[in-house]
Coordinates of C-alpha atoms (C1' of nucleotides) in Angstrom, one line a residue:
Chain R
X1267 CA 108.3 95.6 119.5
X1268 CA 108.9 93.8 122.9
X1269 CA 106.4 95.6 124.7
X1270 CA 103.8 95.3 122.4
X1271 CA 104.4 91.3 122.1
X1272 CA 104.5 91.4 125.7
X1273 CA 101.0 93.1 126.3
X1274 CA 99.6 93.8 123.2
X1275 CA 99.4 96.5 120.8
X1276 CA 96.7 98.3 122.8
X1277 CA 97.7 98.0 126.3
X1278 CA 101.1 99.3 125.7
X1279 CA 101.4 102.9 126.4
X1280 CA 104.0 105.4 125.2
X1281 CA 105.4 106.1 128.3
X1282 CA 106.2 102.8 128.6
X1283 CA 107.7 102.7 125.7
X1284 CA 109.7 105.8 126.4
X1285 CA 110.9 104.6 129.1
X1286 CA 112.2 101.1 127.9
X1287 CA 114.1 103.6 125.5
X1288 CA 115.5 105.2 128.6
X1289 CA 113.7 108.6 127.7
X1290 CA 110.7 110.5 129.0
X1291 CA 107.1 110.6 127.3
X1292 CA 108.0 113.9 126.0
X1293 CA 110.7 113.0 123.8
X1294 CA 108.9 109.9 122.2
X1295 CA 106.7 112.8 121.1
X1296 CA 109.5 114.5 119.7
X1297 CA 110.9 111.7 117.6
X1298 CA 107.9 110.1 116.3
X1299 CA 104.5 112.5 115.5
X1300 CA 102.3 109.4 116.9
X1301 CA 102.6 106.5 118.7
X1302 CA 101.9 104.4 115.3
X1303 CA 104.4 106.0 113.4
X1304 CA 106.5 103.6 115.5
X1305 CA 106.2 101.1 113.3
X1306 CA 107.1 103.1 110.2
X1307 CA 110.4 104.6 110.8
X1308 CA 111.5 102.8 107.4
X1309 CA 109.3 103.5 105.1
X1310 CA 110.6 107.0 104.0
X1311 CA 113.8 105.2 102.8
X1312 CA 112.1 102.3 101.2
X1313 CA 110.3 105.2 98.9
X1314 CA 113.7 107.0 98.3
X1315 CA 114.9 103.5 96.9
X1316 CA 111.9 102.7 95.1
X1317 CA 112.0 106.9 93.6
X1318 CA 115.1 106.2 92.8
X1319 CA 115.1 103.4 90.7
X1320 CA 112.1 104.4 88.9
X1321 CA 114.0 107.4 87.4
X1322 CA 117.2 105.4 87.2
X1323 CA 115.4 102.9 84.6
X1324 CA 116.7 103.2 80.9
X1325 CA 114.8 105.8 78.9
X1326 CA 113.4 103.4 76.6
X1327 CA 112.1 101.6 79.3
X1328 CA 107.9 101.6 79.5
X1329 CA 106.1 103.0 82.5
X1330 CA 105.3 99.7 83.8
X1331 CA 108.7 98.1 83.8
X1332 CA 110.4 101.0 84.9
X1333 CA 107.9 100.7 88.3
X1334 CA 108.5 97.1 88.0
X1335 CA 112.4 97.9 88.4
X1336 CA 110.9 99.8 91.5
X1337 CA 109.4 96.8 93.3
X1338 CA 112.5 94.6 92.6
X1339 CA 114.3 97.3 94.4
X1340 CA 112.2 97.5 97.4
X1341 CA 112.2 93.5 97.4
X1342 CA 115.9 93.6 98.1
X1343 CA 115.8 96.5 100.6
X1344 CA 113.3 94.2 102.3
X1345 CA 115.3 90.9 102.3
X1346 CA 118.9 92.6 103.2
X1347 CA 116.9 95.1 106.2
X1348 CA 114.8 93.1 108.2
X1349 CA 115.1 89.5 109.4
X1350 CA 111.8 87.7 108.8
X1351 CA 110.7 87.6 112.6
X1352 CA 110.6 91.3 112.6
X1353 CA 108.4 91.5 109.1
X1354 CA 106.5 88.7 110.6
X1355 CA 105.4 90.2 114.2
X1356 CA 105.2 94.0 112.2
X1357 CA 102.5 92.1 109.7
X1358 CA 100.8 90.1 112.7
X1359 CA 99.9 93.8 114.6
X1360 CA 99.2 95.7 111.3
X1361 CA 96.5 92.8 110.3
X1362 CA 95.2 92.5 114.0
X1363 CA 94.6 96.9 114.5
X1364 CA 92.9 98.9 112.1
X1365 CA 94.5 102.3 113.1
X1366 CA 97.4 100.6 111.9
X1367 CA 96.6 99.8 108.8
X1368 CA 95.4 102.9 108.4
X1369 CA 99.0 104.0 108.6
X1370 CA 100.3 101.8 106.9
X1371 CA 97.4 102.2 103.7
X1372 CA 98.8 106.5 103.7
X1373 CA 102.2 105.3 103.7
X1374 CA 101.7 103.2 100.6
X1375 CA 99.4 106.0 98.8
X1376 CA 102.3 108.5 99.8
X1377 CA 104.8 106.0 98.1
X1378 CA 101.9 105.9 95.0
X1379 CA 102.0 109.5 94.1
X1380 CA 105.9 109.7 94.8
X1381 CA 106.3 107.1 92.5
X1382 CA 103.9 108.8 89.8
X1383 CA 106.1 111.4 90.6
X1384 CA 109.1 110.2 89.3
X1385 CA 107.6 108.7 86.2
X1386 CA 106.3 112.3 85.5
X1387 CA 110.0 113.5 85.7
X1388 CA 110.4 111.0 83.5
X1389 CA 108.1 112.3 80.7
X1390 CA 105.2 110.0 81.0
X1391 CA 102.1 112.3 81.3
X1392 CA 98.9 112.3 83.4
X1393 CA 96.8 110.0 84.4
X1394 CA 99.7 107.3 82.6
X1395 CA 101.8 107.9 85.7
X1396 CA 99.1 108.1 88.0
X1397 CA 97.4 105.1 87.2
X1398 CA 100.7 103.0 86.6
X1399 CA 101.9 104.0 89.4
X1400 CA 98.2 102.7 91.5
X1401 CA 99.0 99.6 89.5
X1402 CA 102.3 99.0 90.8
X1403 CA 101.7 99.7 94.0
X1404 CA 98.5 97.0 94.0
X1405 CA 101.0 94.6 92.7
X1406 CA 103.4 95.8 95.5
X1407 CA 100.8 95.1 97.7
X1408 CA 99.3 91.4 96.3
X1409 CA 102.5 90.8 96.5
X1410 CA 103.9 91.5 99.9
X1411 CA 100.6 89.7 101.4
X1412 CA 101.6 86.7 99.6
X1413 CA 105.2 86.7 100.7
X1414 CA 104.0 87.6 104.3
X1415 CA 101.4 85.0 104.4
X1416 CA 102.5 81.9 102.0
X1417 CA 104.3 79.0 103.9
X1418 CA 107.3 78.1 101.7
X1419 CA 109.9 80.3 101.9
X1420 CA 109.5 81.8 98.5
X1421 CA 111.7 84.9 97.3
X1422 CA 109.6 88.1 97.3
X1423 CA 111.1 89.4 94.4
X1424 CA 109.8 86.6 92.6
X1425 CA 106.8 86.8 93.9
X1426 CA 106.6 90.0 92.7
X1427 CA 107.2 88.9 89.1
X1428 CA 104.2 86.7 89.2
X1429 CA 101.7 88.8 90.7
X1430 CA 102.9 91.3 87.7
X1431 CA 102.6 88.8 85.3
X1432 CA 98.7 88.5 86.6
X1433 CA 98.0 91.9 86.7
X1434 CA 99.0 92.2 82.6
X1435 CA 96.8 89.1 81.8
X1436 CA 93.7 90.5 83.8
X1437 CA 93.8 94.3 81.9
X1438 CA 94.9 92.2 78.4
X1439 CA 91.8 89.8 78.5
X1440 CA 88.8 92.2 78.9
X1441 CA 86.8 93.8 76.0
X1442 CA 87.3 97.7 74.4
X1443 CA 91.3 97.4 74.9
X1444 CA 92.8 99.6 72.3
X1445 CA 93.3 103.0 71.0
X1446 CA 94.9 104.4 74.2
X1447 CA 97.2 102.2 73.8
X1448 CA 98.4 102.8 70.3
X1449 CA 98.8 106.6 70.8
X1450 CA 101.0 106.0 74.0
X1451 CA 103.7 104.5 73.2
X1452 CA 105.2 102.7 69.5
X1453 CA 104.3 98.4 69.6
X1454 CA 107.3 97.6 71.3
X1455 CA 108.3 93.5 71.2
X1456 CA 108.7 91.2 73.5
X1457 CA 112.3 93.2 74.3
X1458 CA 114.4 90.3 76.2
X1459 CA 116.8 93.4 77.1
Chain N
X1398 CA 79.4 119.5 108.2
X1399 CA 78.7 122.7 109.6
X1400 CA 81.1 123.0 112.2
X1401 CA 83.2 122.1 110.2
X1402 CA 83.5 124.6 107.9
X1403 CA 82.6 127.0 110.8
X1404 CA 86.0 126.4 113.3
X1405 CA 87.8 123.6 110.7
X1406 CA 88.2 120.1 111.4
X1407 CA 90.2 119.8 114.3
X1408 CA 88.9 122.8 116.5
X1409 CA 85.6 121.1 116.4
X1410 CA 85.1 118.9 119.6
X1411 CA 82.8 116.1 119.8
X1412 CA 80.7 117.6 122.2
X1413 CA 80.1 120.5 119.9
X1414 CA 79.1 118.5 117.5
X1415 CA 76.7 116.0 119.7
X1416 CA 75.5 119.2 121.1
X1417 CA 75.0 120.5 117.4
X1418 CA 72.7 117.5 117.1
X1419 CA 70.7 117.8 121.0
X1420 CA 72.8 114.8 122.0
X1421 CA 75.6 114.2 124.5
X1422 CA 79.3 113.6 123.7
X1423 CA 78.9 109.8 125.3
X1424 CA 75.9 109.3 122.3
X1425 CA 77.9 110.4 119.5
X1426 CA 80.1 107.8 120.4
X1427 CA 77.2 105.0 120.5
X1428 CA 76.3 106.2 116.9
X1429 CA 80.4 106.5 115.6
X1430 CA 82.7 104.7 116.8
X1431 CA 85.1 107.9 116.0
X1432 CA 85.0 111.7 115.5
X1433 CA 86.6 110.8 111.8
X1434 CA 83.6 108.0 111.0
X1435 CA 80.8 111.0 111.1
X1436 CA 82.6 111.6 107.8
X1437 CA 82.0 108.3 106.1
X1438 CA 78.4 107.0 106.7
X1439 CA 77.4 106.6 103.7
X1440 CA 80.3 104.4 102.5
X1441 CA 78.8 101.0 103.6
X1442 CA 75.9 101.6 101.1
X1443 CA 78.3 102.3 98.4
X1444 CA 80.1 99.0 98.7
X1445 CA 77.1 97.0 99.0
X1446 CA 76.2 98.9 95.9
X1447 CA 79.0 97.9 94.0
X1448 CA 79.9 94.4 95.1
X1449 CA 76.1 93.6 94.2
X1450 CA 77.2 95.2 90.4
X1451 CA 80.0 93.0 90.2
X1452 CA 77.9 89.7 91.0
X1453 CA 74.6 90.9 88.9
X1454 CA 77.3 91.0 85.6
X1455 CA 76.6 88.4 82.7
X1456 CA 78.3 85.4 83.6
X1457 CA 80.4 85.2 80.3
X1458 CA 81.6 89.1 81.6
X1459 CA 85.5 89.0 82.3
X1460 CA 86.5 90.1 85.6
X1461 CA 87.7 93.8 84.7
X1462 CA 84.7 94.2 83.2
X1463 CA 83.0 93.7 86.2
X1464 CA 84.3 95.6 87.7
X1465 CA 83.8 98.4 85.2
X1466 CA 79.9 97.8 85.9
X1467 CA 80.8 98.0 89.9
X1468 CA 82.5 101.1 89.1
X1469 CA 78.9 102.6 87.0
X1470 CA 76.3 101.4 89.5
X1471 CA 79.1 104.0 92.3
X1472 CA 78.9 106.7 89.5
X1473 CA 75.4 106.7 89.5
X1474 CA 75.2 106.4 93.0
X1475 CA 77.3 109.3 93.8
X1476 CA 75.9 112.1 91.4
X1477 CA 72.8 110.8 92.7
X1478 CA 72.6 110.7 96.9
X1479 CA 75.1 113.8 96.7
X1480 CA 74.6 117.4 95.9
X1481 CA 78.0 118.5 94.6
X1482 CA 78.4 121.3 97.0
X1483 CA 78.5 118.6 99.8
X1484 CA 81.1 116.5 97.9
X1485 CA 83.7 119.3 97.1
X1486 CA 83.6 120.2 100.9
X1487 CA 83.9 116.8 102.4
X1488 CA 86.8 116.5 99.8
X1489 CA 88.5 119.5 101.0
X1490 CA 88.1 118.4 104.5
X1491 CA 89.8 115.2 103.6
X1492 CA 93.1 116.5 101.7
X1493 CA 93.1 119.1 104.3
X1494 CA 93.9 116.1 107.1
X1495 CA 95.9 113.4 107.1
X1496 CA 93.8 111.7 109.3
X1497 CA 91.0 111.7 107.7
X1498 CA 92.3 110.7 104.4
X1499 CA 93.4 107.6 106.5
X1500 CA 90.3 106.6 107.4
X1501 CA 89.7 107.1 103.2
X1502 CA 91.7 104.6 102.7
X1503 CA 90.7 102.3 104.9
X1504 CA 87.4 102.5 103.2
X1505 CA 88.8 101.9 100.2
X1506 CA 90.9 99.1 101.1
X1507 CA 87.3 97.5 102.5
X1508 CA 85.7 97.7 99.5
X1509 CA 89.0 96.3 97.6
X1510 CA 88.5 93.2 99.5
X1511 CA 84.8 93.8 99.1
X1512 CA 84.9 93.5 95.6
X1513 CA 87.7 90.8 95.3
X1514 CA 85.3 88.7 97.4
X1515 CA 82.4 89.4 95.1
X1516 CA 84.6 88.2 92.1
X1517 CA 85.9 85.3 93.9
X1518 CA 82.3 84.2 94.1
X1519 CA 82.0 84.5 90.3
X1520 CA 84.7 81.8 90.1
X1521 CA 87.6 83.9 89.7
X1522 CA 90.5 83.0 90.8
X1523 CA 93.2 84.5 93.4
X1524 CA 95.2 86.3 92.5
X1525 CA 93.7 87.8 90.0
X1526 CA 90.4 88.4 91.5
X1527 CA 92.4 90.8 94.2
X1528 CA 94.4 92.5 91.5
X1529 CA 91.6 92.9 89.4
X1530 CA 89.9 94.5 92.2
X1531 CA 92.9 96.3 93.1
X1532 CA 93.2 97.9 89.7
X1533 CA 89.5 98.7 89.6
X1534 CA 89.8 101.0 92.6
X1535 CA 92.6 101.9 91.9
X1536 CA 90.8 103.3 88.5
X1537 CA 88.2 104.5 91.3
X1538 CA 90.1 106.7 92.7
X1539 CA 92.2 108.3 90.1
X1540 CA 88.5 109.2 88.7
X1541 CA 87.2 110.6 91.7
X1542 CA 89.9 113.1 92.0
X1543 CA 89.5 114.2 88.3
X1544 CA 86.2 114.9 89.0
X1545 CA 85.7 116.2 92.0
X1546 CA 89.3 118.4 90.7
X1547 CA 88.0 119.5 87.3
X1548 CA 86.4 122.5 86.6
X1549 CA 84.7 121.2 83.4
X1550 CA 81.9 119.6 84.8
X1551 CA 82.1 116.4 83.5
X1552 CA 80.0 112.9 84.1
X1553 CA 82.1 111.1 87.0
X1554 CA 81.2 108.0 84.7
X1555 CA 82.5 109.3 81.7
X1556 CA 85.9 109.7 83.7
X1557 CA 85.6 106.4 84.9
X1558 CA 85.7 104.9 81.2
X1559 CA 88.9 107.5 80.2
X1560 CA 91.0 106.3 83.1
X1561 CA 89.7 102.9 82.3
X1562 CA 90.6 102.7 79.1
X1563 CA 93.9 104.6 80.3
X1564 CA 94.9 101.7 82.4
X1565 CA 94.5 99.0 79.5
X1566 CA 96.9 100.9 77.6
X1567 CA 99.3 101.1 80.6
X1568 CA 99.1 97.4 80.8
X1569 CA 99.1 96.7 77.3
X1570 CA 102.5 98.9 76.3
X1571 CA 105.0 97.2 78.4
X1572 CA 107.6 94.1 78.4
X1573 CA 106.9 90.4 78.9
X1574 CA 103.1 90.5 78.5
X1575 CA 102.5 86.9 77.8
X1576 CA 102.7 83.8 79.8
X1577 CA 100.3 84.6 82.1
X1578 CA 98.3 85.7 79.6
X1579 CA 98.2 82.3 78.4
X1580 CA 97.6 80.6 81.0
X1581 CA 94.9 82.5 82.1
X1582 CA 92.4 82.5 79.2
X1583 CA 92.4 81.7 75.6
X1584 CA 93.8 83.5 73.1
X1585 CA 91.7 86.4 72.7
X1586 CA 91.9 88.3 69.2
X1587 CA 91.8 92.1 70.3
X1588 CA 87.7 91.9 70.6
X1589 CA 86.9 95.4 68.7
X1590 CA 84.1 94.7 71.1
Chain I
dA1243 C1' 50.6 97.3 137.6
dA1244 C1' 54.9 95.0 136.7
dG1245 C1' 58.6 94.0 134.2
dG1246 C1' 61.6 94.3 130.2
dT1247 C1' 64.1 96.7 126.6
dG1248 C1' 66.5 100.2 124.2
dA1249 C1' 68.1 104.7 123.9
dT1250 C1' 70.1 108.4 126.3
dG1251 C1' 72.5 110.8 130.1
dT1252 C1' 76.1 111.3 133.9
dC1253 C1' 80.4 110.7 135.7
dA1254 C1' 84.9 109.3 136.4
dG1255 C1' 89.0 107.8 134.5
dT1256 C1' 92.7 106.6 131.0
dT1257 C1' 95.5 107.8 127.2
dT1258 C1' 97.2 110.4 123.5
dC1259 C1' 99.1 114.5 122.2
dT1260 C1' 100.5 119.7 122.7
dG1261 C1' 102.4 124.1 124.5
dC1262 C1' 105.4 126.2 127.6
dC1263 C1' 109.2 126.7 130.3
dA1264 C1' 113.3 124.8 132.9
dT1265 C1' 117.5 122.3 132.8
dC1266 C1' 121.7 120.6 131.3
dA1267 C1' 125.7 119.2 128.4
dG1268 C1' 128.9 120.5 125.0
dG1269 C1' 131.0 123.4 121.5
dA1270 C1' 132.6 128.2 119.9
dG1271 C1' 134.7 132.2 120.8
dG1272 C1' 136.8 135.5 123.9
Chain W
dC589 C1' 138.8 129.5 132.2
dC590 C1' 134.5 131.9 131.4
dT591 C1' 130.5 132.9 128.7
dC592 C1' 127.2 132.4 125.4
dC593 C1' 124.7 129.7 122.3
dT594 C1' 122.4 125.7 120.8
dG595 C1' 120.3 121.2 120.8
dA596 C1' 118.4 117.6 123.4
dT597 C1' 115.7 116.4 127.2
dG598 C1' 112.6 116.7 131.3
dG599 C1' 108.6 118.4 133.9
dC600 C1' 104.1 119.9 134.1
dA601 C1' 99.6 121.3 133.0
dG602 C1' 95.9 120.8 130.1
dA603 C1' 92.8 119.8 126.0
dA604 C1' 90.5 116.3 123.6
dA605 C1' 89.3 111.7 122.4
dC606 C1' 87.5 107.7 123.9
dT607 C1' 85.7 103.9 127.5
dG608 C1' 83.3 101.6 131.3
dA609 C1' 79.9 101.5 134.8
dC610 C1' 75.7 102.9 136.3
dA611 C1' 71.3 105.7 136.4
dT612 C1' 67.3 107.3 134.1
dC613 C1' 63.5 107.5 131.2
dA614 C1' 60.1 106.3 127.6
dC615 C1' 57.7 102.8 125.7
dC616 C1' 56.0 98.2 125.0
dT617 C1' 54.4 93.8 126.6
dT618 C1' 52.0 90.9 129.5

DNA sequence: AAGGTGATGTCAGTTTCTGCCATCAGGAGG
DNA sequence: CCTCCTGATGGCAGAAACTGACATCACCTT
């Protein structure tokens, strides 16, 4: 991360890197497959977390809110991992090279379909998980930009509520809404837990 | 397409592929930007397709909906420029390597903000114009792999309403729906329309 | 005929990434 | 203490992707 604020993202060259490390070229290979991968090293455990605490929800709990306990999940992992500086320079080269957001889009449609994953486990069936999972992830993603981007130093889990709150008044206001519905799952009321 | 199917993806070399065409490696380059793009020309067409389907809807239209006609005018695009043989081996190619499906997703993140953008411009407002557009791809893509998956050979439109519909439910089914909701639009009695 | 323009070719060079083999430090077992 | 094994690292050569600079050529305009 110094080097590439030093020179730019570009312009910095793995054996530079490397070498800053106090290691060869070589080995940089061996750690990380690319040079972008770099900039992911965290995101396998942020998808254990979020895995996790999909399949740790109650049983009762619907597909969406069991996600929804995912994202509150990753929002702490976030806040307690990385200082904002970090999550700020990270977002600043992510937005500025393609070929990293190109990374960074696989990781999150790797975390998608290991988060439809656990919701399968957890009995929902196909494309239910699938597409909950896309949903959550979009919310995830709404969200994060917002947090990232906004100016006052808002929470990002509770940014993350909002955003979810939006995406359940945008799918509950357009026409043709209902039969899927009512074979899913029984009407279930406003459950304050 | 040829060569690739002939050595594979990644044993194919630019130059073979220039050469394939009576060019020079150093012209492929002027034409595609990368060895991956060659993959994806047709994708600027698509979104232009589709974000001009999203402004062309009926004014009173909500935004999902919109995006449910965006989502036709790329079904009928696809089974139309295409010949299915084409389609099932650019998707093998593209599940086959990770890079490749990168660059996928880039293209879909484009026409995310593509679409957001063309909603915005119908005086929606952030964030649900990116959400909504989120969840439309998001839709998008779920039905694109049923399709192109399935053996039954289904209309790719007719997946697009199922997983459509699918996500409504998933929305519809889970806890806290309302505020939002509220604020959003008025009440809207469940439209049997 | 002269000049301009756009598309292509040629070439040299950088960088990423890989395969192969050498080296070296430390632990296990004799 | 010696030996063998293993895991981590370095060194090196090479393929392939990409870039910049310049040359060439066809064609069009004037």
């Amino acid at each position: 991360m110094e080097l590439f604020q030093e020179r730019g993202y570009v312009r910095t060259t793995v054996e530079e890197i490397a070498a800053r490390a106090g290691l060869t070229e070589r080995t940089f290979f061996r750690y990380f497959t690319d040079k972008r991968e770099v900039l992911f090293s965290g995101s396998s455990d942020l998808q254990k977390r979020m895995t996790d605490a999909t399949t740790d929800a109650p049983e009762a709990t619907a597909p969406l809110d069991a996600v929804a306990a995912a994202l509150e999940a990753a929002a702490a992992a976030l806040q307690q991992h990385r200082d904002e500086s970090y999550v700020r320079a990270r977002h600043a080269l992510l937005t500025a090279h393609a070929e990293l957001r190109e990374r960074e889009l696989i990781k999150l449609a790797s975390l998608t379909s290991a988060v439809a994953q656990a919701l399968r486990k957890r009995g929902v069936a196909e494309p239910t998980a699938s597409l909950t999972a896309e949903a959550g992830i979009a919310v995830f993603k709404v969200a994060f930009e917002r947090w990232v981007t906004g100016t006052e130093p808002r929470d990002f889990s509770q940014h993350v509520r909002t955003v979810l709150d939006e995406l359940r008044a945008v799918t509950a206001g357009s026409a043709r809404p209902m039969e899927a519905a009512r074979r899913e799952s029984p009407r279930r009321r406003r459950t304050s837990k």
